[in-house]
CSV table of C-alpha atoms in Angstrom, one decimal:
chain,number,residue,atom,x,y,z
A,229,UNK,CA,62.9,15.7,-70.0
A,230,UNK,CA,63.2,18.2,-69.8
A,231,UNK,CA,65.7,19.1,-72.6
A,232,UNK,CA,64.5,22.8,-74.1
A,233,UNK,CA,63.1,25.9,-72.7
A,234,UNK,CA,61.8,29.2,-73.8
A,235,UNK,CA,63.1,32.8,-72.1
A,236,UNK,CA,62.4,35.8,-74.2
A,237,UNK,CA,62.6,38.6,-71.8
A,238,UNK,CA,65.1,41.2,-71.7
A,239,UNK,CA,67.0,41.4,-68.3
A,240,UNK,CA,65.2,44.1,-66.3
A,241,UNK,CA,62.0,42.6,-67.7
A,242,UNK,CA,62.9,38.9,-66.1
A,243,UNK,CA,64.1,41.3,-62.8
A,244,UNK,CA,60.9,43.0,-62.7
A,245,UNK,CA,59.0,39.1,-62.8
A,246,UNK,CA,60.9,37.5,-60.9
A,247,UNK,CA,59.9,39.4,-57.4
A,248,UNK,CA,59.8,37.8,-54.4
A,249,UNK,CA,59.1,38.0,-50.6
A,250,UNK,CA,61.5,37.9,-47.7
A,251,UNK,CA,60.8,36.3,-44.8
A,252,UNK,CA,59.0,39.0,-43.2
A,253,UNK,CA,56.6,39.1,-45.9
A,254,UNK,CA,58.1,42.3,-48.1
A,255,UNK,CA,58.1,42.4,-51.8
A,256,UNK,CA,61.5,42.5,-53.3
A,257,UNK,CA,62.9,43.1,-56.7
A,258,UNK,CA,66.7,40.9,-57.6
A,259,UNK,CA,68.9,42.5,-59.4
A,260,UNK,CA,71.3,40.4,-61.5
A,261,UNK,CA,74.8,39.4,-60.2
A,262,UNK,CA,77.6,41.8,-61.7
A,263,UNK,CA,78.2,41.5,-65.4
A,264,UNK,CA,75.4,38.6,-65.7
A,265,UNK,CA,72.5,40.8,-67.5
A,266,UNK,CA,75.2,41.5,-70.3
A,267,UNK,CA,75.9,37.4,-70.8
A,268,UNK,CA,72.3,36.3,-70.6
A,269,UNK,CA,70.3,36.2,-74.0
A,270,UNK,CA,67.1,35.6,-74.7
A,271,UNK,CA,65.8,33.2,-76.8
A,272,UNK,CA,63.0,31.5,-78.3
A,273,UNK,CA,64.6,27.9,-78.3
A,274,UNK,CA,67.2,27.2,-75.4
A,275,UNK,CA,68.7,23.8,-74.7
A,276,UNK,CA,71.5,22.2,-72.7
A,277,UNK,CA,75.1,24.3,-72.4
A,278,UNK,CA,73.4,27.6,-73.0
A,279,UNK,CA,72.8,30.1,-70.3
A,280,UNK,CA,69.8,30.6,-68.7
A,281,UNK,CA,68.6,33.1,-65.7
A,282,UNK,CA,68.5,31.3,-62.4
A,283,UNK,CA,67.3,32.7,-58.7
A,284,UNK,CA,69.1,32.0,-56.3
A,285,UNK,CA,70.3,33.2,-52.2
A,286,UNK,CA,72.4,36.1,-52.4
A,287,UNK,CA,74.3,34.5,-49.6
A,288,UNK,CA,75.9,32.1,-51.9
A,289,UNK,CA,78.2,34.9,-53.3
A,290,UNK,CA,78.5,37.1,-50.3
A,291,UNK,CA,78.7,35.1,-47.1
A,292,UNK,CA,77.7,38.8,-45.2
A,293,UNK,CA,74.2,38.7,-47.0
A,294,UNK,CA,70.7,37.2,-45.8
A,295,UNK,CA,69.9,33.9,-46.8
A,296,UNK,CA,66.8,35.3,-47.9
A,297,UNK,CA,68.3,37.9,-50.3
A,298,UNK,CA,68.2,36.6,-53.8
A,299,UNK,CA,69.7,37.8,-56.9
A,300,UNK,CA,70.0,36.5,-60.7
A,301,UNK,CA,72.5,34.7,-62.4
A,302,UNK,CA,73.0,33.3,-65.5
A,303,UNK,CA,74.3,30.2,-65.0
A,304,UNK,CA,74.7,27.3,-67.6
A,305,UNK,CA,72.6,24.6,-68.5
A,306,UNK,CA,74.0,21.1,-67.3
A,307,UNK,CA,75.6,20.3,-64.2
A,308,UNK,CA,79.4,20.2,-63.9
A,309,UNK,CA,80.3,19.1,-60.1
A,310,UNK,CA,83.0,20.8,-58.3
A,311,UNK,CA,84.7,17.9,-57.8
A,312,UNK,CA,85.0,17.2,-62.1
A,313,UNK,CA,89.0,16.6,-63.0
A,314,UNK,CA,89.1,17.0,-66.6
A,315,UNK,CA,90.2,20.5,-68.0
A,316,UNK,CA,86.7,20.6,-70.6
A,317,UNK,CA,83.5,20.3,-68.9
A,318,UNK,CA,82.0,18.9,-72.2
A,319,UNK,CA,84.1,15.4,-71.7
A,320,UNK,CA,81.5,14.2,-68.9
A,321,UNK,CA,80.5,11.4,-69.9
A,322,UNK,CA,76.8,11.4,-68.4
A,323,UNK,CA,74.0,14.1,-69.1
A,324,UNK,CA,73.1,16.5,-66.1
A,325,UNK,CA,70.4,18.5,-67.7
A,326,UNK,CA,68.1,16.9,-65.5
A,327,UNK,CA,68.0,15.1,-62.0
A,328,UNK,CA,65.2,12.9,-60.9
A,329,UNK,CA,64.0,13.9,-57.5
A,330,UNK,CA,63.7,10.0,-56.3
A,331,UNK,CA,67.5,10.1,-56.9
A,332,UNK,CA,69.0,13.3,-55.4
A,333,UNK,CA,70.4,11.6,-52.5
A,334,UNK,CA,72.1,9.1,-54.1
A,335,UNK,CA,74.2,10.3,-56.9
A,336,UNK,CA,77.4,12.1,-55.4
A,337,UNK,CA,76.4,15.1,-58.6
A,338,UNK,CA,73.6,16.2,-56.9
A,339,UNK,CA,73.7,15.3,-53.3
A,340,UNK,CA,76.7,17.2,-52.4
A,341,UNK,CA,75.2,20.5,-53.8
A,342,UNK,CA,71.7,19.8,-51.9
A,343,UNK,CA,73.3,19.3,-48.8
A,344,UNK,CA,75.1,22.1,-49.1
A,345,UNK,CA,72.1,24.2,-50.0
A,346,UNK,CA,72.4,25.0,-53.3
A,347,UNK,CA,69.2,25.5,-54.1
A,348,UNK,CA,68.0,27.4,-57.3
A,349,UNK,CA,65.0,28.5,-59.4
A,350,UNK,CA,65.1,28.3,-63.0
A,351,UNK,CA,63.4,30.9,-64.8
A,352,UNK,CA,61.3,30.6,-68.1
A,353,UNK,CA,58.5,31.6,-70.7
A,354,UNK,CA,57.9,27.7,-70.2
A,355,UNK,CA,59.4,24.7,-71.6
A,356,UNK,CA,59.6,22.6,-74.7
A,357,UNK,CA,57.8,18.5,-74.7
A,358,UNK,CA,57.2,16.2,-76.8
A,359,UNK,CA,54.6,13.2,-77.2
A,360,UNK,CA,55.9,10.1,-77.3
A,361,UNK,CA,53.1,8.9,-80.2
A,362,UNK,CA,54.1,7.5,-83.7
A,363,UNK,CA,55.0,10.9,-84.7
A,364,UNK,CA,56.6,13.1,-81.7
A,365,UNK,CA,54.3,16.3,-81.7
A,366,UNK,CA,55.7,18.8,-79.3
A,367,UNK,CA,54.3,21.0,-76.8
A,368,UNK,CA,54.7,24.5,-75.6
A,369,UNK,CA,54.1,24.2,-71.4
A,370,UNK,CA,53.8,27.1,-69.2
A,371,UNK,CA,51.9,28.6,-66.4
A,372,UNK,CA,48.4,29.9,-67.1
A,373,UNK,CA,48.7,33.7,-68.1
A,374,UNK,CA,45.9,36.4,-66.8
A,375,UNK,CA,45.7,40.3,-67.6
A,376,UNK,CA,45.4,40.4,-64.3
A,377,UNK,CA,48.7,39.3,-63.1
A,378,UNK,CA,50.1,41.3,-61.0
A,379,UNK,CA,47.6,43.9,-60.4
A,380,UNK,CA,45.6,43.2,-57.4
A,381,UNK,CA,48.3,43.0,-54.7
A,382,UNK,CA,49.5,45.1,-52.2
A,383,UNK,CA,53.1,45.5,-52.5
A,384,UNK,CA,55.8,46.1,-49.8
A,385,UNK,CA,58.9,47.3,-50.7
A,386,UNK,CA,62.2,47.0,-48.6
A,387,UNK,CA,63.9,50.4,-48.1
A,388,UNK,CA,66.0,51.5,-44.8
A,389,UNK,CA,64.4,54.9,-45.9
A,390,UNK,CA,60.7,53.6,-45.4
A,391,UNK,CA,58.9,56.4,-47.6
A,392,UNK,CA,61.7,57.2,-49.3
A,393,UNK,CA,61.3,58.6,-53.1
A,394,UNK,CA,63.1,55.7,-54.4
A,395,UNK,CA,61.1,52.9,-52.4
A,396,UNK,CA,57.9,54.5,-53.8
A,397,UNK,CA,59.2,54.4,-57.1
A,398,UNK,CA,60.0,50.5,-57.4
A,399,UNK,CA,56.4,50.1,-55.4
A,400,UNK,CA,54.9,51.6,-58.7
A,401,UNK,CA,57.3,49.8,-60.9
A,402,UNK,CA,56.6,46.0,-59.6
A,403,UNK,CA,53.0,46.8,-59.4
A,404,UNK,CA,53.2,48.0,-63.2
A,405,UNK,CA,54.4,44.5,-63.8
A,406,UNK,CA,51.1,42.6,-66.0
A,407,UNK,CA,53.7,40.9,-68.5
A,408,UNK,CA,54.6,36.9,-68.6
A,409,UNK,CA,54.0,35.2,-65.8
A,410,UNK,CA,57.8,33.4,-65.6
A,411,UNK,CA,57.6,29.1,-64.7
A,412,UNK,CA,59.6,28.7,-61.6
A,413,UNK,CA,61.5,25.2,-61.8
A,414,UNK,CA,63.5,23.8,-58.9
A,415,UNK,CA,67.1,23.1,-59.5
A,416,UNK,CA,70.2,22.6,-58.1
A,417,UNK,CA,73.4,24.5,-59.2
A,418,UNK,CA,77.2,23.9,-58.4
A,419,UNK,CA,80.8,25.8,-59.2
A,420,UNK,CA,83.7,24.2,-61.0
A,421,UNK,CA,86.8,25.7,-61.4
A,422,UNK,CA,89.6,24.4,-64.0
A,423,UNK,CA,92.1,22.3,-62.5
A,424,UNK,CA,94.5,24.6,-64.1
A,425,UNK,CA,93.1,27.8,-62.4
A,426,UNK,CA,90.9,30.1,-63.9
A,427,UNK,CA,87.1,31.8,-63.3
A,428,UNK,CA,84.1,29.5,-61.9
A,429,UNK,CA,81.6,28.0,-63.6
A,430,UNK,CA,78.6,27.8,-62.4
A,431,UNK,CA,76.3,25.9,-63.9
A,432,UNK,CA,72.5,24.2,-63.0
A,433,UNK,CA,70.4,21.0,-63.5
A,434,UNK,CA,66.5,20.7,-64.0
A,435,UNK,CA,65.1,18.6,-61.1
A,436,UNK,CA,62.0,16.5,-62.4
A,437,UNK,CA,59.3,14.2,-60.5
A,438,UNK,CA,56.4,12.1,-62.1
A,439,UNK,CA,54.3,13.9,-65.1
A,440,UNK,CA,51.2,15.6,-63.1
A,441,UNK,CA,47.8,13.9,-64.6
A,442,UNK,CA,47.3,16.8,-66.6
A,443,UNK,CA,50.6,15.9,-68.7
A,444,UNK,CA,51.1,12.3,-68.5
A,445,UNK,CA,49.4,12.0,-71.8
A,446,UNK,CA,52.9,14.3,-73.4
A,447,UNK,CA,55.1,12.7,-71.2
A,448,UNK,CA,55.7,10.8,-68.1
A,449,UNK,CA,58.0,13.1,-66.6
A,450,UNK,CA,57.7,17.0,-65.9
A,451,UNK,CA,60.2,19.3,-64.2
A,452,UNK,CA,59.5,20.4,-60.1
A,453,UNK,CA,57.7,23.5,-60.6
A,454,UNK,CA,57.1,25.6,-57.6
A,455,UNK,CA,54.0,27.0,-57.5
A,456,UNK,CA,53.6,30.5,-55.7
A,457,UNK,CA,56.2,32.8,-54.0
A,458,UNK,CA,56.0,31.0,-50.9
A,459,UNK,CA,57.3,28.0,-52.7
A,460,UNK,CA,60.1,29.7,-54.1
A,461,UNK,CA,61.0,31.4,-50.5
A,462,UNK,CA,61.1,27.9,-48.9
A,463,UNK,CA,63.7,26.1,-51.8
A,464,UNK,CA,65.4,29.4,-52.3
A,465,UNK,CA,65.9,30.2,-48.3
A,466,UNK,CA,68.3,27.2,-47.3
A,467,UNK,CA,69.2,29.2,-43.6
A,468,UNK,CA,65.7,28.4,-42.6
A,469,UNK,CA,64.5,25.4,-45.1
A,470,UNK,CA,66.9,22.4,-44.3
A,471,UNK,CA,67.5,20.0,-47.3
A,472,UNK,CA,65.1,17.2,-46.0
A,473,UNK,CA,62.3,19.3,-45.6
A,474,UNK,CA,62.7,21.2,-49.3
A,475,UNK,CA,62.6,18.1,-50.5
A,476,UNK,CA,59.2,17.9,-49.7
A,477,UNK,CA,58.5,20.7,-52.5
A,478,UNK,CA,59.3,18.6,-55.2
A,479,UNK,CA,55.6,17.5,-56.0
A,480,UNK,CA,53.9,16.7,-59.6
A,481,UNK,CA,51.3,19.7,-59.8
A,482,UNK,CA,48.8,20.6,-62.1
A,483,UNK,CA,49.4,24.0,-62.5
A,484,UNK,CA,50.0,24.0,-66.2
A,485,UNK,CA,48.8,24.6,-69.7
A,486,UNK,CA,49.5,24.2,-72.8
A,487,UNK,CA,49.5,23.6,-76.9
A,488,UNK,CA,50.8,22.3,-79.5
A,489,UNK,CA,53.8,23.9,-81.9
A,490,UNK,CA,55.1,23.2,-84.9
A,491,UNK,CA,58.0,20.3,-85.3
A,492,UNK,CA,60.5,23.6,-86.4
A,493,UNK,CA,61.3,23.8,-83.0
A,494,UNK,CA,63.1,20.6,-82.7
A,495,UNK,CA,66.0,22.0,-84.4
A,496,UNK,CA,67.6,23.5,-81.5
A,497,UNK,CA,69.3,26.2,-83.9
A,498,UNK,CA,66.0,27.2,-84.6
A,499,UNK,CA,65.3,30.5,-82.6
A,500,UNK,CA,62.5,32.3,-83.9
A,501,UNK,CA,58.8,32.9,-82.9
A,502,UNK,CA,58.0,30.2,-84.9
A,503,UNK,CA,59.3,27.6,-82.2
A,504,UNK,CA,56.1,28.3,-79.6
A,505,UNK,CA,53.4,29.5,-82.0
A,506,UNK,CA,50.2,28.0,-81.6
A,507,UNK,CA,50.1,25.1,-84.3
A,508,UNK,CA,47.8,22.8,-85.2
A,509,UNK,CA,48.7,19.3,-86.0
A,510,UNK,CA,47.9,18.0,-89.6
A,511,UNK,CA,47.7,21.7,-90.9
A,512,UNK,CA,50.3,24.2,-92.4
A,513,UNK,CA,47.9,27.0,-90.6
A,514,UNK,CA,48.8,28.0,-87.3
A,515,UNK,CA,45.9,28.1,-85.1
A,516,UNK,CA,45.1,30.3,-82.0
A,517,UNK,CA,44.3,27.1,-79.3
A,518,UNK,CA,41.7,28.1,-76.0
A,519,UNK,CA,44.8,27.2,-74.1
A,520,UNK,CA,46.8,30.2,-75.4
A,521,UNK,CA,44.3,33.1,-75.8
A,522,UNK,CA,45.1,34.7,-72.2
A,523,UNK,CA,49.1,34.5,-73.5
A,524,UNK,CA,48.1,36.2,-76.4
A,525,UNK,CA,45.9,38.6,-74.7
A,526,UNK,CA,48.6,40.3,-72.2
A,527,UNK,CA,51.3,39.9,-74.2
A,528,UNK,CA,49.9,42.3,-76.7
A,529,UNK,CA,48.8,44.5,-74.1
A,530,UNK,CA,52.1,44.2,-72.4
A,531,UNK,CA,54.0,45.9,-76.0
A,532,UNK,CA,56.7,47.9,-74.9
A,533,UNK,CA,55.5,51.6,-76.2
A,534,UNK,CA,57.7,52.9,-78.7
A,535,UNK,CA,60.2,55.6,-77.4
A,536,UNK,CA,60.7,58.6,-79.2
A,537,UNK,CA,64.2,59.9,-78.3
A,538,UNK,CA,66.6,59.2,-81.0
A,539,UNK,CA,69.3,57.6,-78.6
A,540,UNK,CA,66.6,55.4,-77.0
A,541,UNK,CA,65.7,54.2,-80.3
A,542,UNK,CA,69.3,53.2,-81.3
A,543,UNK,CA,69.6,51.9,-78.1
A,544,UNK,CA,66.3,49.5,-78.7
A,545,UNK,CA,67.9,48.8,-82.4
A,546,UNK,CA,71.3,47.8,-81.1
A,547,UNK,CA,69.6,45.5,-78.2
A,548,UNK,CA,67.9,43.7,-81.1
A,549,UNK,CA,71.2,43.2,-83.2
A,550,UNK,CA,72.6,41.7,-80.4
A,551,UNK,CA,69.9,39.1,-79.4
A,552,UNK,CA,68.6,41.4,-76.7
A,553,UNK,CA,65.0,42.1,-78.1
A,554,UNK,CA,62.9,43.4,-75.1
A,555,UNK,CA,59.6,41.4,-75.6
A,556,UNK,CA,60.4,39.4,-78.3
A,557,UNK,CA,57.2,37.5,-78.2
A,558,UNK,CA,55.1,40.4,-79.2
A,559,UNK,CA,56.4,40.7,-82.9
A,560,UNK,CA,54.5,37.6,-83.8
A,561,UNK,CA,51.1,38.1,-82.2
A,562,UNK,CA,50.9,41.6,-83.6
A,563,UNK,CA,51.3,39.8,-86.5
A,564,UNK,CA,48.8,37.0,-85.7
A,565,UNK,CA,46.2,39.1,-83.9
């Protein structure tokens, strides 16, 4: 645990969601690191060695930044430490998916990138379960979903130019934001480099604690989600928040929701709407759950609106061919409505 994830936005939709605040209390929107958007793809059914987008202090690539500047990466699933020797990350020998919290400080993996700050967010729909009964049923877990997300706050945005045209224009943009409420997990990432020579990889683990009491009857285990943007300022911001005291963080909450889905998304080659569709167990009929109806609710208001320029359409056509559907979840509740 845990072992699969959804993400199934496109890559300004995941910047737009993933705003946070500075430490002087201002809205900001990340941007993704340089060439990332174009490596990151969305998917219904993600599990370990595939990339996934990640928040994190901007400060970690550009020592000249603020510690409290973050921007998106995608970085890959499963932790290879700096210090690894072998030439192919895939011959570790032990899985680092996922890190217990009890344990960070005594496995050399994980304690050398906390104590050097390397604090991340991991960013998802939600994430993948599954009971441990006679028959494994799985579960689709996420963050409770409103229509109202986003709408009632005031925003600030950060601009040297104050009023500027462009500062009003991402105020309106963030506050337009009503779409998938992303779950924020705490992680740790790290950077290898071949012993040969050659680009970094960075890659990420899942920390987890105990199951919340809300989940212990899927599993005894769930990841360290952070609940709120102050949260995520205080794991994310290592100048200020020292290790010891992020630590703290890492706390089972019941903050979640979920249902059930159909055993099609255990096959992790699977990657279709199919994988987080409301499903009820014992039938062949899916089944809208209480638990799911806000999800369903804003993601059909959320549609995209169909553009009508010719070049934006190919555009839209050739983002789908390539994996890159911008709110892929839609399809299937238009479908299902």
């Amino acid at each position: 645990m845990c072992g699969r994830t959804a993400c199934t936005l496109a890559p300004d939709e995941i910047s737009r969601a993933s705003r946070y605040r500075s430490r002087a209390g201002q809205y900001r929107r990340p941007r993704w690191r340089d060439g990332d958007s174009e490596k990151y793809r969305p998917s219904y059914n993600k599990s370990p060695q595939s990339l996934s987008p990640v928040l994190l202090s901007q400060k970690h690539f550009d020592k000249a930044a603020p510690a409290d500047e973050c921007v998106i990466a995608a970085m890959r699933w499963g932790l290879v430490p700096s210090w690894f020797r072998e030439s192919d990350p895939s011959k570790m020998q032990y899985s680092t998916s996922n890190c217990r919290s009890e344990s960070l400080l005594e496995k050399k993996s994980y304690k050398e990138p906390l104590l050097k700050g390397q604090r991340c967010v991991i960013l998802a729909d939600g994430f993948y379960e599954w009971q441990q009964s006679e028959k494994k049923q799985p579960f689709f877990i996420y963050f409770p979903q409103s229509k109202e997300e986003g709408s009632k706050e005031a925003i600030k945005v950060q601009s040297g130019g104050g009023n500027s045209e462009e500062a009003k224009a991402l105020e309106e943009d963030d506050r337009s934001w009503k779409g998938w409420k992303l779950l924020t997990m705490a992680g740790l990432f790290d950077s290898w480099t071949p012993p040969s020579g050659g680009e970094k990889l960075y890659t990420y683990t899942i920390i987890t604690v105990n199951a919340s009491p809300g989940l212990q009857s899927i599993h005894h285990r769930m990841p360290a989600v952070l609940d709120g943007e102050e949260e995520v300022r205080k794991w994310l911001d290592y100048g200020e928040v020292r290790s010891l005291d992020a630590l703290k963080l890492l706390q089972p909450k019941d903050k979640l929701t979920f249902h059930p889905v159909s055993s099609f998304v255990n096959n992790a080659r699977n990657n279709s709407p199919e994988c987080l569709q409301p499903f009820e167990p014992g039938s062949k009929k899916t089944q809208t759950s209480a638990s799911s109806k806000a999800m369903m609710s804003w993601l059909q208001k959320a549609t995209p609106e169909k553009k009508a320029e010719p070049k934006v359409c190919l555009k839209r056509k050739r983002m789908e061919e390539e994996g890159k559907q911008v709110g892929p979840l839609h399809k299937w509740l238009q479908k299902n409505a």
